[in-house]
Amino acid sequence: MRPEELARELGIEGKRLRGWLRNRWPRAPEERGLAWYLTDDQIAEVRRAFAGARPRSSGTVVVRSPARLEDRAAAVPVVPSSARLSWSDLQRHADAVLASGLRDLLGQRSVAWGPVDVHDPGVYAFEDADAALYIGESTCVSSRVSQHRDPDSRQMVALRAGGIADPVLHAASRFRIRALPVEIGRLELEAFAIACLRPSANLMRRASRTAYAYRDADPELWRRVQSDSTALLRAGVRVAGDVAPVAWRAMRPPAGAGLYILRGAKGNVLYVGETDALAERLGTHGGARSYFSALRRHVGTELLGLSFAPYVRRGFAPADEAAITAFLTICTVAILPLAFGRWELERELVHELRPMLNREHA
């Protein structure tokens, strides 16, 4: 089945579906311009992701109220807001903590569409007539919100494509913003909020996790976790250090989120990475092409002294790709599944271990 046929079946725009597909499964340069036929697994995932989708109207899409959605949401265990959680407690009760965090986000003051005075890492929500429009996260909320407000931003372009003649004026007159600084759990809170609130502009990520009930959660639990973030992350570093590495060929990563530590043949730390899909990400690193893997590109250029092939985008000649794969097979990897705080723990581990192939947190 081609994307256009599936888009018609789902009642959505073909361009919208192709954008989702390119983000989920980027095509190789040599495949561009050729007919795109989806596999059965891809079709099934698209149908799950776009379940209940409706064609865009001329105005902003208004989603069903979170109250009705929550009637079908899974319950989370009750954790006393006064509890001081250990790192293992935090992982075990992550959904309860995230429900508390979502309550804290929704309890923040709603401000008019404009500059936001939160210059720290955090999560933010755009609302239109009290309906969730978009949930995002950033290492600097104020800077990211400013990008959304640009007349040429994706948000504004989408409104213009939906028939709004002056999207800047439309947003200024209708949209409101809530922002919450986050010390730990930023990526997880964003995904949790998208699953629970089902904002209309986050359609591509609605199926990333289960929706949970959150209205009875106490925001104090989230605030306590945030205040304990330094101690929790130090504990997380110790836990990660105790994970026994396995040979690259012998690893059996789980499907869920977590982080991984790659070591060379002599035990030296080469790379620390985080992902929301361990099996998929590590499978990409172990594949035959470097286009999708920064780790493979770093191994090739920085450890093996290879150069990109002039006829391959972000990749190497087949013999060089084989050399990278061979190098990885003599490495070991420690895998730590995580339900909470994977980005922040990755940062702590990079600062602690100083892996030679990490750049983003150095």
PDB file of C-alpha atoms in Angstrom, residues 37-339:
ATOM      1  CA  TYR A  37       5.264   1.057  -0.702  1.00  0.00           C
ATOM      2  CA  LEU A  38       4.675   0.490   3.018  1.00  0.00           C
ATOM      3  CA  THR A  39       5.291  -2.807   4.782  1.00  0.00           C
ATOM      4  CA  ASP A  40       2.549  -4.524   6.775  1.00  0.00           C
ATOM      5  CA  ASP A  41       4.280  -3.520  10.041  1.00  0.00           C
ATOM      6  CA  GLN A  42       4.479   0.117   8.936  1.00  0.00           C
ATOM      7  CA  ILE A  43       0.819   0.155   7.939  1.00  0.00           C
ATOM      8  CA  ALA A  44      -0.185  -1.314  11.304  1.00  0.00           C
ATOM      9  CA  GLU A  45       1.859   1.294  13.207  1.00  0.00           C
ATOM     10  CA  VAL A  46       0.385   4.144  11.146  1.00  0.00           C
ATOM     11  CA  ARG A  47      -3.141   2.928  11.841  1.00  0.00           C
ATOM     12  CA  ARG A  48      -2.412   2.825  15.565  1.00  0.00           C
ATOM     13  CA  ALA A  49      -0.826   6.279  15.556  1.00  0.00           C
ATOM     14  CA  PHE A  50      -3.657   7.893  13.583  1.00  0.00           C
ATOM     15  CA  ALA A  51      -6.536   6.049  15.231  1.00  0.00           C
ATOM     16  CA  GLY A  52      -9.445   8.451  15.571  1.00  0.00           C
ATOM     17  CA  ALA A  53      -7.765  11.116  13.454  1.00  0.00           C
ATOM     18  CA  ARG A  54      -9.955  13.594  11.620  1.00  0.00           C
ATOM     19  CA  PRO A  55      -9.201  15.771   8.578  1.00  0.00           C
ATOM     20  CA  ARG A  56      -8.053  19.283   9.426  1.00  0.00           C
ATOM     21  CA  SER A  57     -10.771  21.910   9.397  1.00  0.00           C
ATOM     22  CA  SER A  58     -10.312  25.547   8.456  1.00  0.00           C
ATOM     23  CA  GLY A  59      -9.677  26.411  12.083  1.00  0.00           C
ATOM     24  CA  THR A  60      -7.789  24.924  14.983  1.00  0.00           C
ATOM     25  CA  VAL A  61      -8.657  21.307  15.698  1.00  0.00           C
ATOM     26  CA  VAL A  62     -10.341  20.953  19.077  1.00  0.00           C
ATOM     27  CA  VAL A  63      -9.759  17.624  20.782  1.00  0.00           C
ATOM     28  CA  ARG A  64     -12.158  15.762  23.022  1.00  0.00           C
ATOM     29  CA  SER A  65     -12.050  16.926  26.611  1.00  0.00           C
ATOM     30  CA  PRO A  66      -9.359  15.313  28.782  1.00  0.00           C
ATOM     31  CA  ALA A  67     -12.061  14.447  31.332  1.00  0.00           C
ATOM     32  CA  ARG A  68     -13.776  12.064  28.895  1.00  0.00           C
ATOM     33  CA  LEU A  69     -10.471  10.643  27.738  1.00  0.00           C
ATOM     34  CA  GLU A  70      -9.517   9.941  31.321  1.00  0.00           C
ATOM     35  CA  ASP A  71     -12.566   7.748  31.813  1.00  0.00           C
ATOM     36  CA  ARG A  72     -10.699   5.145  29.740  1.00  0.00           C
ATOM     37  CA  ALA A  73      -7.220   5.883  31.117  1.00  0.00           C
ATOM     38  CA  ALA A  74      -5.259   3.429  33.210  1.00  0.00           C
ATOM     39  CA  ALA A  75      -5.027   4.062  36.943  1.00  0.00           C
ATOM     40  CA  VAL A  76      -1.667   4.775  38.558  1.00  0.00           C
ATOM     41  CA  PRO A  77      -0.674   3.584  42.033  1.00  0.00           C
ATOM     42  CA  VAL A  78      -1.112   6.067  44.842  1.00  0.00           C
ATOM     43  CA  VAL A  79       2.199   7.319  46.221  1.00  0.00           C
ATOM     44  CA  PRO A  80       2.116   9.680  49.224  1.00  0.00           C
ATOM     45  CA  SER A  81       3.269  13.154  48.247  1.00  0.00           C
ATOM     46  CA  SER A  82       5.478  13.181  51.336  1.00  0.00           C
ATOM     47  CA  ALA A  83       7.363  10.083  50.194  1.00  0.00           C
ATOM     48  CA  ARG A  84      11.071  10.465  49.547  1.00  0.00           C
ATOM     49  CA  LEU A  85      11.704   8.126  46.653  1.00  0.00           C
ATOM     50  CA  SER A  86      14.912   6.246  45.949  1.00  0.00           C
ATOM     51  CA  TRP A  87      16.142   5.830  42.368  1.00  0.00           C
ATOM     52  CA  SER A  88      14.570   2.372  42.144  1.00  0.00           C
ATOM     53  CA  ASP A  89      11.319   3.717  43.662  1.00  0.00           C
ATOM     54  CA  LEU A  90      11.326   6.459  41.055  1.00  0.00           C
ATOM     55  CA  GLN A  91      11.540   3.939  38.244  1.00  0.00           C
ATOM     56  CA  ARG A  92       8.868   1.701  39.777  1.00  0.00           C
ATOM     57  CA  HIS A  93       6.422   4.561  40.421  1.00  0.00           C
ATOM     58  CA  ALA A  94       7.284   6.658  37.365  1.00  0.00           C
ATOM     59  CA  ASP A  95       3.684   6.886  36.144  1.00  0.00           C
ATOM     60  CA  ALA A  96       2.468   8.169  39.517  1.00  0.00           C
ATOM     61  CA  VAL A  97       5.228  10.790  39.536  1.00  0.00           C
ATOM     62  CA  LEU A  98       4.402  11.813  35.961  1.00  0.00           C
ATOM     63  CA  ALA A  99       0.687  12.093  36.777  1.00  0.00           C
ATOM     64  CA  SER A 100       1.712  14.429  39.583  1.00  0.00           C
ATOM     65  CA  GLY A 101       3.912  16.363  37.152  1.00  0.00           C
ATOM     66  CA  LEU A 102       1.086  16.768  34.670  1.00  0.00           C
ATOM     67  CA  ARG A 103      -1.108  18.159  37.429  1.00  0.00           C
ATOM     68  CA  ASP A 104       1.671  20.603  38.279  1.00  0.00           C
ATOM     69  CA  LEU A 105       1.990  21.672  34.630  1.00  0.00           C
ATOM     70  CA  LEU A 106      -1.752  22.234  34.288  1.00  0.00           C
ATOM     71  CA  GLY A 107      -1.720  24.162  37.562  1.00  0.00           C
ATOM     72  CA  GLN A 108       0.784  26.704  36.262  1.00  0.00           C
ATOM     73  CA  ARG A 109      -0.518  30.146  35.438  1.00  0.00           C
ATOM     74  CA  SER A 110      -1.865  30.394  31.909  1.00  0.00           C
ATOM     75  CA  VAL A 111      -0.307  33.386  30.115  1.00  0.00           C
ATOM     76  CA  ALA A 112      -1.151  35.097  26.854  1.00  0.00           C
ATOM     77  CA  TRP A 113       0.586  34.103  23.637  1.00  0.00           C
ATOM     78  CA  GLY A 114       3.921  35.880  23.843  1.00  0.00           C
ATOM     79  CA  PRO A 115       7.359  35.658  25.472  1.00  0.00           C
ATOM     80  CA  VAL A 116       7.674  33.168  28.335  1.00  0.00           C
ATOM     81  CA  ASP A 117       9.869  33.923  31.344  1.00  0.00           C
ATOM     82  CA  VAL A 118      11.206  30.396  31.839  1.00  0.00           C
ATOM     83  CA  HIS A 119      14.819  30.197  30.710  1.00  0.00           C
ATOM     84  CA  ASP A 120      15.493  26.734  32.152  1.00  0.00           C
ATOM     85  CA  PRO A 121      14.808  23.217  30.858  1.00  0.00           C
ATOM     86  CA  GLY A 122      11.133  22.408  31.066  1.00  0.00           C
ATOM     87  CA  VAL A 123       7.839  21.393  29.499  1.00  0.00           C
ATOM     88  CA  TYR A 124       5.259  23.762  28.047  1.00  0.00           C
ATOM     89  CA  ALA A 125       1.675  23.530  26.826  1.00  0.00           C
ATOM     90  CA  PHE A 126      -0.223  25.593  24.280  1.00  0.00           C
ATOM     91  CA  GLU A 127      -3.981  25.801  24.740  1.00  0.00           C
ATOM     92  CA  ASP A 128      -6.797  27.023  22.550  1.00  0.00           C
ATOM     93  CA  ALA A 129     -10.149  27.601  24.266  1.00  0.00           C
ATOM     94  CA  ASP A 130      -9.012  25.398  27.177  1.00  0.00           C
ATOM     95  CA  ALA A 131      -8.295  22.486  24.810  1.00  0.00           C
ATOM     96  CA  ALA A 132      -4.775  21.089  24.602  1.00  0.00           C
ATOM     97  CA  LEU A 133      -3.185  22.225  21.342  1.00  0.00           C
ATOM     98  CA  TYR A 134       0.505  21.336  21.677  1.00  0.00           C
ATOM     99  CA  ILE A 135       2.886  19.927  24.306  1.00  0.00           C
ATOM    100  CA  GLY A 136       6.626  20.498  23.958  1.00  0.00           C
ATOM    101  CA  GLU A 137       9.885  20.331  25.870  1.00  0.00           C
ATOM    102  CA  SER A 138      13.163  22.187  25.613  1.00  0.00           C
ATOM    103  CA  THR A 139      16.416  22.844  27.407  1.00  0.00           C
ATOM    104  CA  CYS A 140      15.375  26.516  27.289  1.00  0.00           C
ATOM    105  CA  VAL A 141      11.612  26.983  27.276  1.00  0.00           C
ATOM    106  CA  SER A 142      11.636  30.711  26.503  1.00  0.00           C
ATOM    107  CA  SER A 143      13.839  30.220  23.443  1.00  0.00           C
ATOM    108  CA  ARG A 144      11.737  27.347  22.104  1.00  0.00           C
ATOM    109  CA  VAL A 145       8.463  29.215  22.560  1.00  0.00           C
ATOM    110  CA  SER A 146       9.958  32.160  20.677  1.00  0.00           C
ATOM    111  CA  GLN A 147      10.675  29.835  17.774  1.00  0.00           C
ATOM    112  CA  HIS A 148       7.037  28.689  17.759  1.00  0.00           C
ATOM    113  CA  ARG A 149       5.910  32.310  17.616  1.00  0.00           C
ATOM    114  CA  ASP A 150       7.940  33.065  14.500  1.00  0.00           C
ATOM    115  CA  PRO A 151       5.618  33.757  11.522  1.00  0.00           C
ATOM    116  CA  ASP A 152       7.433  31.058   9.529  1.00  0.00           C
ATOM    117  CA  SER A 153       7.372  28.410  12.261  1.00  0.00           C
ATOM    118  CA  ARG A 154       5.758  25.036  11.645  1.00  0.00           C
ATOM    119  CA  GLN A 155       2.943  26.042  13.997  1.00  0.00           C
ATOM    120  CA  MET A 156       2.151  29.166  11.995  1.00  0.00           C
ATOM    121  CA  VAL A 157       2.562  27.420   8.643  1.00  0.00           C
ATOM    122  CA  ALA A 158       0.096  24.730   9.750  1.00  0.00           C
ATOM    123  CA  LEU A 159      -2.472  27.367  10.692  1.00  0.00           C
ATOM    124  CA  ARG A 160      -1.973  29.125   7.374  1.00  0.00           C
ATOM    125  CA  ALA A 161      -2.405  25.823   5.534  1.00  0.00           C
ATOM    126  CA  GLY A 162      -5.590  25.259   7.532  1.00  0.00           C
ATOM    127  CA  GLY A 163      -7.147  28.430   6.135  1.00  0.00           C
ATOM    128  CA  ILE A 164      -6.123  30.983   8.788  1.00  0.00           C
ATOM    129  CA  ALA A 165      -5.210  34.112   6.819  1.00  0.00           C
ATOM    130  CA  ASP A 166      -3.235  35.735   9.671  1.00  0.00           C
ATOM    131  CA  PRO A 167      -1.954  32.955  11.944  1.00  0.00           C
ATOM    132  CA  VAL A 168       0.082  35.341  14.113  1.00  0.00           C
ATOM    133  CA  LEU A 169      -3.004  37.392  14.935  1.00  0.00           C
ATOM    134  CA  HIS A 170      -5.060  34.231  15.358  1.00  0.00           C
ATOM    135  CA  ALA A 171      -2.586  32.789  17.856  1.00  0.00           C
ATOM    136  CA  ALA A 172      -2.265  36.062  19.743  1.00  0.00           C
ATOM    137  CA  SER A 173      -6.025  36.294  20.176  1.00  0.00           C
ATOM    138  CA  ARG A 174      -6.723  32.650  21.087  1.00  0.00           C
ATOM    139  CA  PHE A 175      -3.688  30.741  22.362  1.00  0.00           C
ATOM    140  CA  ARG A 176      -2.503  30.534  25.967  1.00  0.00           C
ATOM    141  CA  ILE A 177       0.737  29.062  27.324  1.00  0.00           C
ATOM    142  CA  ARG A 178       1.672  27.167  30.486  1.00  0.00           C
ATOM    143  CA  ALA A 179       5.306  26.379  31.300  1.00  0.00           C
ATOM    144  CA  LEU A 180       6.939  24.255  33.999  1.00  0.00           C
ATOM    145  CA  PRO A 181      10.695  24.141  34.736  1.00  0.00           C
ATOM    146  CA  VAL A 182      11.898  20.549  35.082  1.00  0.00           C
ATOM    147  CA  GLU A 183      15.051  19.278  36.783  1.00  0.00           C
ATOM    148  CA  ILE A 184      14.499  15.600  36.019  1.00  0.00           C
ATOM    149  CA  GLY A 185      11.993  13.694  33.857  1.00  0.00           C
ATOM    150  CA  ARG A 186      11.505  16.291  31.124  1.00  0.00           C
ATOM    151  CA  LEU A 187      11.226  13.903  28.164  1.00  0.00           C
ATOM    152  CA  GLU A 188       8.995  11.529  30.072  1.00  0.00           C
ATOM    153  CA  LEU A 189       6.641  14.297  31.231  1.00  0.00           C
ATOM    154  CA  GLU A 190       6.260  15.562  27.662  1.00  0.00           C
ATOM    155  CA  ALA A 191       5.360  12.068  26.391  1.00  0.00           C
ATOM    156  CA  PHE A 192       3.035  11.452  29.352  1.00  0.00           C
ATOM    157  CA  ALA A 193       1.214  14.754  28.784  1.00  0.00           C
ATOM    158  CA  ILE A 194       0.782  14.042  25.072  1.00  0.00           C
ATOM    159  CA  ALA A 195      -0.677  10.594  25.792  1.00  0.00           C
ATOM    160  CA  CYS A 196      -3.083  11.912  28.429  1.00  0.00           C
ATOM    161  CA  LEU A 197      -4.177  15.225  26.876  1.00  0.00           C
ATOM    162  CA  ARG A 198      -4.014  14.167  23.211  1.00  0.00           C
ATOM    163  CA  PRO A 199      -3.180  17.654  21.919  1.00  0.00           C
ATOM    164  CA  SER A 200      -4.255  18.131  18.328  1.00  0.00           C
ATOM    165  CA  ALA A 201      -0.862  19.352  17.066  1.00  0.00           C
ATOM    166  CA  ASN A 202       1.080  16.396  18.556  1.00  0.00           C
ATOM    167  CA  LEU A 203      -0.729  13.806  16.483  1.00  0.00           C
ATOM    168  CA  MET A 204       2.446  11.985  15.470  1.00  0.00           C
ATOM    169  CA  ARG A 205       3.342  11.109  19.081  1.00  0.00           C
ATOM    170  CA  ARG A 206      -0.022  10.261  20.605  1.00  0.00           C
ATOM    171  CA  ALA A 207       0.612   6.532  20.410  1.00  0.00           C
ATOM    172  CA  SER A 208       4.047   6.690  22.057  1.00  0.00           C
ATOM    173  CA  ARG A 209       2.771   5.527  25.465  1.00  0.00           C
ATOM    174  CA  THR A 210      -0.311   4.625  27.499  1.00  0.00           C
ATOM    175  CA  ALA A 211      -2.655   7.331  28.825  1.00  0.00           C
ATOM    176  CA  TYR A 212      -3.062   7.363  32.600  1.00  0.00           C
ATOM    177  CA  ALA A 213      -5.507   8.977  34.978  1.00  0.00           C
ATOM    178  CA  TYR A 214      -3.971  12.081  36.510  1.00  0.00           C
ATOM    179  CA  ARG A 215      -6.699  14.312  37.942  1.00  0.00           C
ATOM    180  CA  ASP A 216      -6.394  12.985  41.506  1.00  0.00           C
ATOM    181  CA  ALA A 217      -2.595  13.136  41.578  1.00  0.00           C
ATOM    182  CA  ASP A 218      -0.923  15.459  44.086  1.00  0.00           C
ATOM    183  CA  PRO A 219       1.559  17.926  42.490  1.00  0.00           C
ATOM    184  CA  GLU A 220       3.609  17.846  45.693  1.00  0.00           C
ATOM    185  CA  LEU A 221       4.989  14.427  44.780  1.00  0.00           C
ATOM    186  CA  TRP A 222       6.416  15.837  41.549  1.00  0.00           C
ATOM    187  CA  ARG A 223       7.846  18.849  43.387  1.00  0.00           C
ATOM    188  CA  ARG A 224       9.550  16.622  45.923  1.00  0.00           C
ATOM    189  CA  VAL A 225      11.169  14.576  43.149  1.00  0.00           C
ATOM    190  CA  GLN A 226      12.374  17.788  41.501  1.00  0.00           C
ATOM    191  CA  SER A 227      13.883  19.053  44.746  1.00  0.00           C
ATOM    192  CA  ASP A 228      15.632  15.687  45.237  1.00  0.00           C
ATOM    193  CA  SER A 229      16.891  15.535  41.638  1.00  0.00           C
ATOM    194  CA  THR A 230      20.598  15.941  42.455  1.00  0.00           C
ATOM    195  CA  ALA A 231      20.630  13.074  44.954  1.00  0.00           C
ATOM    196  CA  LEU A 232      18.458  10.916  42.707  1.00  0.00           C
ATOM    197  CA  LEU A 233      20.765  11.365  39.733  1.00  0.00           C
ATOM    198  CA  ARG A 234      23.831  10.537  41.788  1.00  0.00           C
ATOM    199  CA  ALA A 235      22.080   7.344  42.827  1.00  0.00           C
ATOM    200  CA  GLY A 236      21.261   6.689  39.176  1.00  0.00           C
ATOM    201  CA  VAL A 237      24.931   7.060  38.253  1.00  0.00           C
ATOM    202  CA  ARG A 238      25.805   4.396  40.836  1.00  0.00           C
ATOM    203  CA  VAL A 239      23.116   2.060  39.528  1.00  0.00           C
ATOM    204  CA  ALA A 240      24.329   2.520  35.935  1.00  0.00           C
ATOM    205  CA  GLY A 241      27.883   1.791  37.051  1.00  0.00           C
ATOM    206  CA  ASP A 242      26.779  -1.539  38.505  1.00  0.00           C
ATOM    207  CA  VAL A 243      25.219  -2.783  35.252  1.00  0.00           C
ATOM    208  CA  ALA A 244      27.329  -5.618  33.887  1.00  0.00           C
ATOM    209  CA  PRO A 245      28.371  -5.024  30.271  1.00  0.00           C
ATOM    210  CA  VAL A 246      27.829  -7.730  27.687  1.00  0.00           C
ATOM    211  CA  ALA A 247      29.475  -8.382  24.346  1.00  0.00           C
ATOM    212  CA  TRP A 248      27.956  -6.378  21.518  1.00  0.00           C
ATOM    213  CA  ARG A 249      26.896  -9.512  19.672  1.00  0.00           C
ATOM    214  CA  ALA A 250      25.319 -10.988  22.805  1.00  0.00           C
ATOM    215  CA  MET A 251      23.150  -8.020  23.781  1.00  0.00           C
ATOM    216  CA  ARG A 252      19.376  -8.487  23.873  1.00  0.00           C
ATOM    217  CA  PRO A 253      18.026  -4.974  24.512  1.00  0.00           C
ATOM    218  CA  PRO A 254      14.391  -4.525  25.551  1.00  0.00           C
ATOM    219  CA  ALA A 255      11.998  -2.532  23.404  1.00  0.00           C
ATOM    220  CA  GLY A 256      11.409   0.288  25.888  1.00  0.00           C
ATOM    221  CA  ALA A 257      13.274   3.391  27.005  1.00  0.00           C
ATOM    222  CA  GLY A 258      16.632   3.573  28.708  1.00  0.00           C
ATOM    223  CA  LEU A 259      20.287   4.306  28.188  1.00  0.00           C
ATOM    224  CA  TYR A 260      23.373   2.386  27.150  1.00  0.00           C
ATOM    225  CA  ILE A 261      27.124   2.656  27.781  1.00  0.00           C
ATOM    226  CA  LEU A 262      29.492   1.511  25.044  1.00  0.00           C
ATOM    227  CA  ARG A 263      33.003   0.436  26.056  1.00  0.00           C
ATOM    228  CA  GLY A 264      35.984  -0.445  23.880  1.00  0.00           C
ATOM    229  CA  ALA A 265      37.920  -3.695  23.952  1.00  0.00           C
ATOM    230  CA  LYS A 266      40.083  -2.364  26.816  1.00  0.00           C
ATOM    231  CA  GLY A 267      37.078  -1.267  28.879  1.00  0.00           C
ATOM    232  CA  ASN A 268      37.381   2.441  28.103  1.00  0.00           C
ATOM    233  CA  VAL A 269      34.047   4.263  27.852  1.00  0.00           C
ATOM    234  CA  LEU A 270      33.394   5.360  24.275  1.00  0.00           C
ATOM    235  CA  TYR A 271      29.801   6.531  24.236  1.00  0.00           C
ATOM    236  CA  VAL A 272      26.728   7.022  26.420  1.00  0.00           C
ATOM    237  CA  GLY A 273      23.349   7.244  24.714  1.00  0.00           C
ATOM    238  CA  GLU A 274      19.683   7.476  25.656  1.00  0.00           C
ATOM    239  CA  THR A 275      16.591   6.552  23.714  1.00  0.00           C
ATOM    240  CA  ASP A 276      12.901   5.807  24.094  1.00  0.00           C
ATOM    241  CA  ALA A 277      13.382   2.560  22.117  1.00  0.00           C
ATOM    242  CA  LEU A 278      16.501   0.614  23.115  1.00  0.00           C
ATOM    243  CA  ALA A 279      16.124  -2.343  20.771  1.00  0.00           C
ATOM    244  CA  GLU A 280      15.423  -0.138  17.774  1.00  0.00           C
ATOM    245  CA  ARG A 281      18.229   2.323  18.512  1.00  0.00           C
ATOM    246  CA  LEU A 282      20.913  -0.269  19.202  1.00  0.00           C
ATOM    247  CA  GLY A 283      19.764  -2.174  16.154  1.00  0.00           C
ATOM    248  CA  THR A 284      20.354   0.968  14.109  1.00  0.00           C
ATOM    249  CA  HIS A 285      23.863   1.336  15.526  1.00  0.00           C
ATOM    250  CA  GLY A 286      24.593  -2.267  14.589  1.00  0.00           C
ATOM    251  CA  GLY A 287      23.178  -1.952  11.080  1.00  0.00           C
ATOM    252  CA  ALA A 288      25.072  -1.727   7.832  1.00  0.00           C
ATOM    253  CA  ARG A 289      24.575   2.015   7.232  1.00  0.00           C
ATOM    254  CA  SER A 290      25.676   5.080   9.201  1.00  0.00           C
ATOM    255  CA  TYR A 291      23.065   7.476   7.821  1.00  0.00           C
ATOM    256  CA  PHE A 292      20.800   6.909  10.832  1.00  0.00           C
ATOM    257  CA  SER A 293      23.520   6.482  13.487  1.00  0.00           C
ATOM    258  CA  ALA A 294      25.648   9.291  14.898  1.00  0.00           C
ATOM    259  CA  LEU A 295      27.542   6.668  16.899  1.00  0.00           C
ATOM    260  CA  ARG A 296      28.621   4.837  13.754  1.00  0.00           C
ATOM    261  CA  ARG A 297      29.659   8.108  12.112  1.00  0.00           C
ATOM    262  CA  HIS A 298      31.757   9.080  15.156  1.00  0.00           C
ATOM    263  CA  VAL A 299      33.393   5.659  15.277  1.00  0.00           C
ATOM    264  CA  GLY A 300      34.225   5.940  11.592  1.00  0.00           C
ATOM    265  CA  THR A 301      35.593   9.474  11.535  1.00  0.00           C
ATOM    266  CA  GLU A 302      37.105   9.807  15.033  1.00  0.00           C
ATOM    267  CA  LEU A 303      38.331   6.313  15.886  1.00  0.00           C
ATOM    268  CA  LEU A 304      38.992   4.656  12.543  1.00  0.00           C
ATOM    269  CA  GLY A 305      40.030   7.767  10.578  1.00  0.00           C
ATOM    270  CA  LEU A 306      37.540   7.136   7.798  1.00  0.00           C
ATOM    271  CA  SER A 307      36.022   9.728   5.486  1.00  0.00           C
ATOM    272  CA  PHE A 308      32.469   9.946   4.225  1.00  0.00           C
ATOM    273  CA  ALA A 309      31.992   8.553   0.744  1.00  0.00           C
ATOM    274  CA  PRO A 310      31.316  11.401  -1.710  1.00  0.00           C
ATOM    275  CA  TYR A 311      28.388   9.530  -3.228  1.00  0.00           C
ATOM    276  CA  VAL A 312      26.749   8.599   0.110  1.00  0.00           C
ATOM    277  CA  ARG A 313      24.944  11.089   2.309  1.00  0.00           C
ATOM    278  CA  ARG A 314      26.205  10.914   5.912  1.00  0.00           C
ATOM    279  CA  GLY A 315      27.748   7.521   5.270  1.00  0.00           C
ATOM    280  CA  PHE A 316      30.782   5.563   4.176  1.00  0.00           C
ATOM    281  CA  ALA A 317      31.774   3.197   1.420  1.00  0.00           C
ATOM    282  CA  PRO A 318      30.548  -0.395   1.953  1.00  0.00           C
ATOM    283  CA  ALA A 319      33.998  -1.623   3.016  1.00  0.00           C
ATOM    284  CA  ASP A 320      34.281   1.175   5.578  1.00  0.00           C
ATOM    285  CA  GLU A 321      30.785   0.462   6.894  1.00  0.00           C
ATOM    286  CA  ALA A 322      31.860  -3.155   7.374  1.00  0.00           C
ATOM    287  CA  ALA A 323      34.945  -1.957   9.294  1.00  0.00           C
ATOM    288  CA  ILE A 324      32.736   0.080  11.648  1.00  0.00           C
ATOM    289  CA  THR A 325      30.494  -2.920  12.273  1.00  0.00           C
ATOM    290  CA  ALA A 326      33.548  -5.083  12.929  1.00  0.00           C
ATOM    291  CA  PHE A 327      34.833  -2.522  15.440  1.00  0.00           C
ATOM    292  CA  LEU A 328      31.528  -2.547  17.315  1.00  0.00           C
ATOM    293  CA  THR A 329      31.556  -6.332  17.576  1.00  0.00           C
ATOM    294  CA  ILE A 330      34.673  -6.181  19.795  1.00  0.00           C
ATOM    295  CA  CYS A 331      32.998  -3.659  22.113  1.00  0.00           C
ATOM    296  CA  THR A 332      30.781  -4.266  25.119  1.00  0.00           C
ATOM    297  CA  VAL A 333      27.583  -2.481  26.068  1.00  0.00           C
ATOM    298  CA  ALA A 334      25.810  -1.974  29.391  1.00  0.00           C
ATOM    299  CA  ILE A 335      22.054  -1.466  28.996  1.00  0.00           C
ATOM    300  CA  LEU A 336      19.890   0.165  31.650  1.00  0.00           C
ATOM    301  CA  PRO A 337      16.105   0.239  31.038  1.00  0.00           C
ATOM    302  CA  LEU A 338      14.575   3.391  32.535  1.00  0.00           C
ATOM    303  CA  ALA A 339      11.079   4.734  33.042  1.00  0.00           C
TER     304      ALA A 339
END
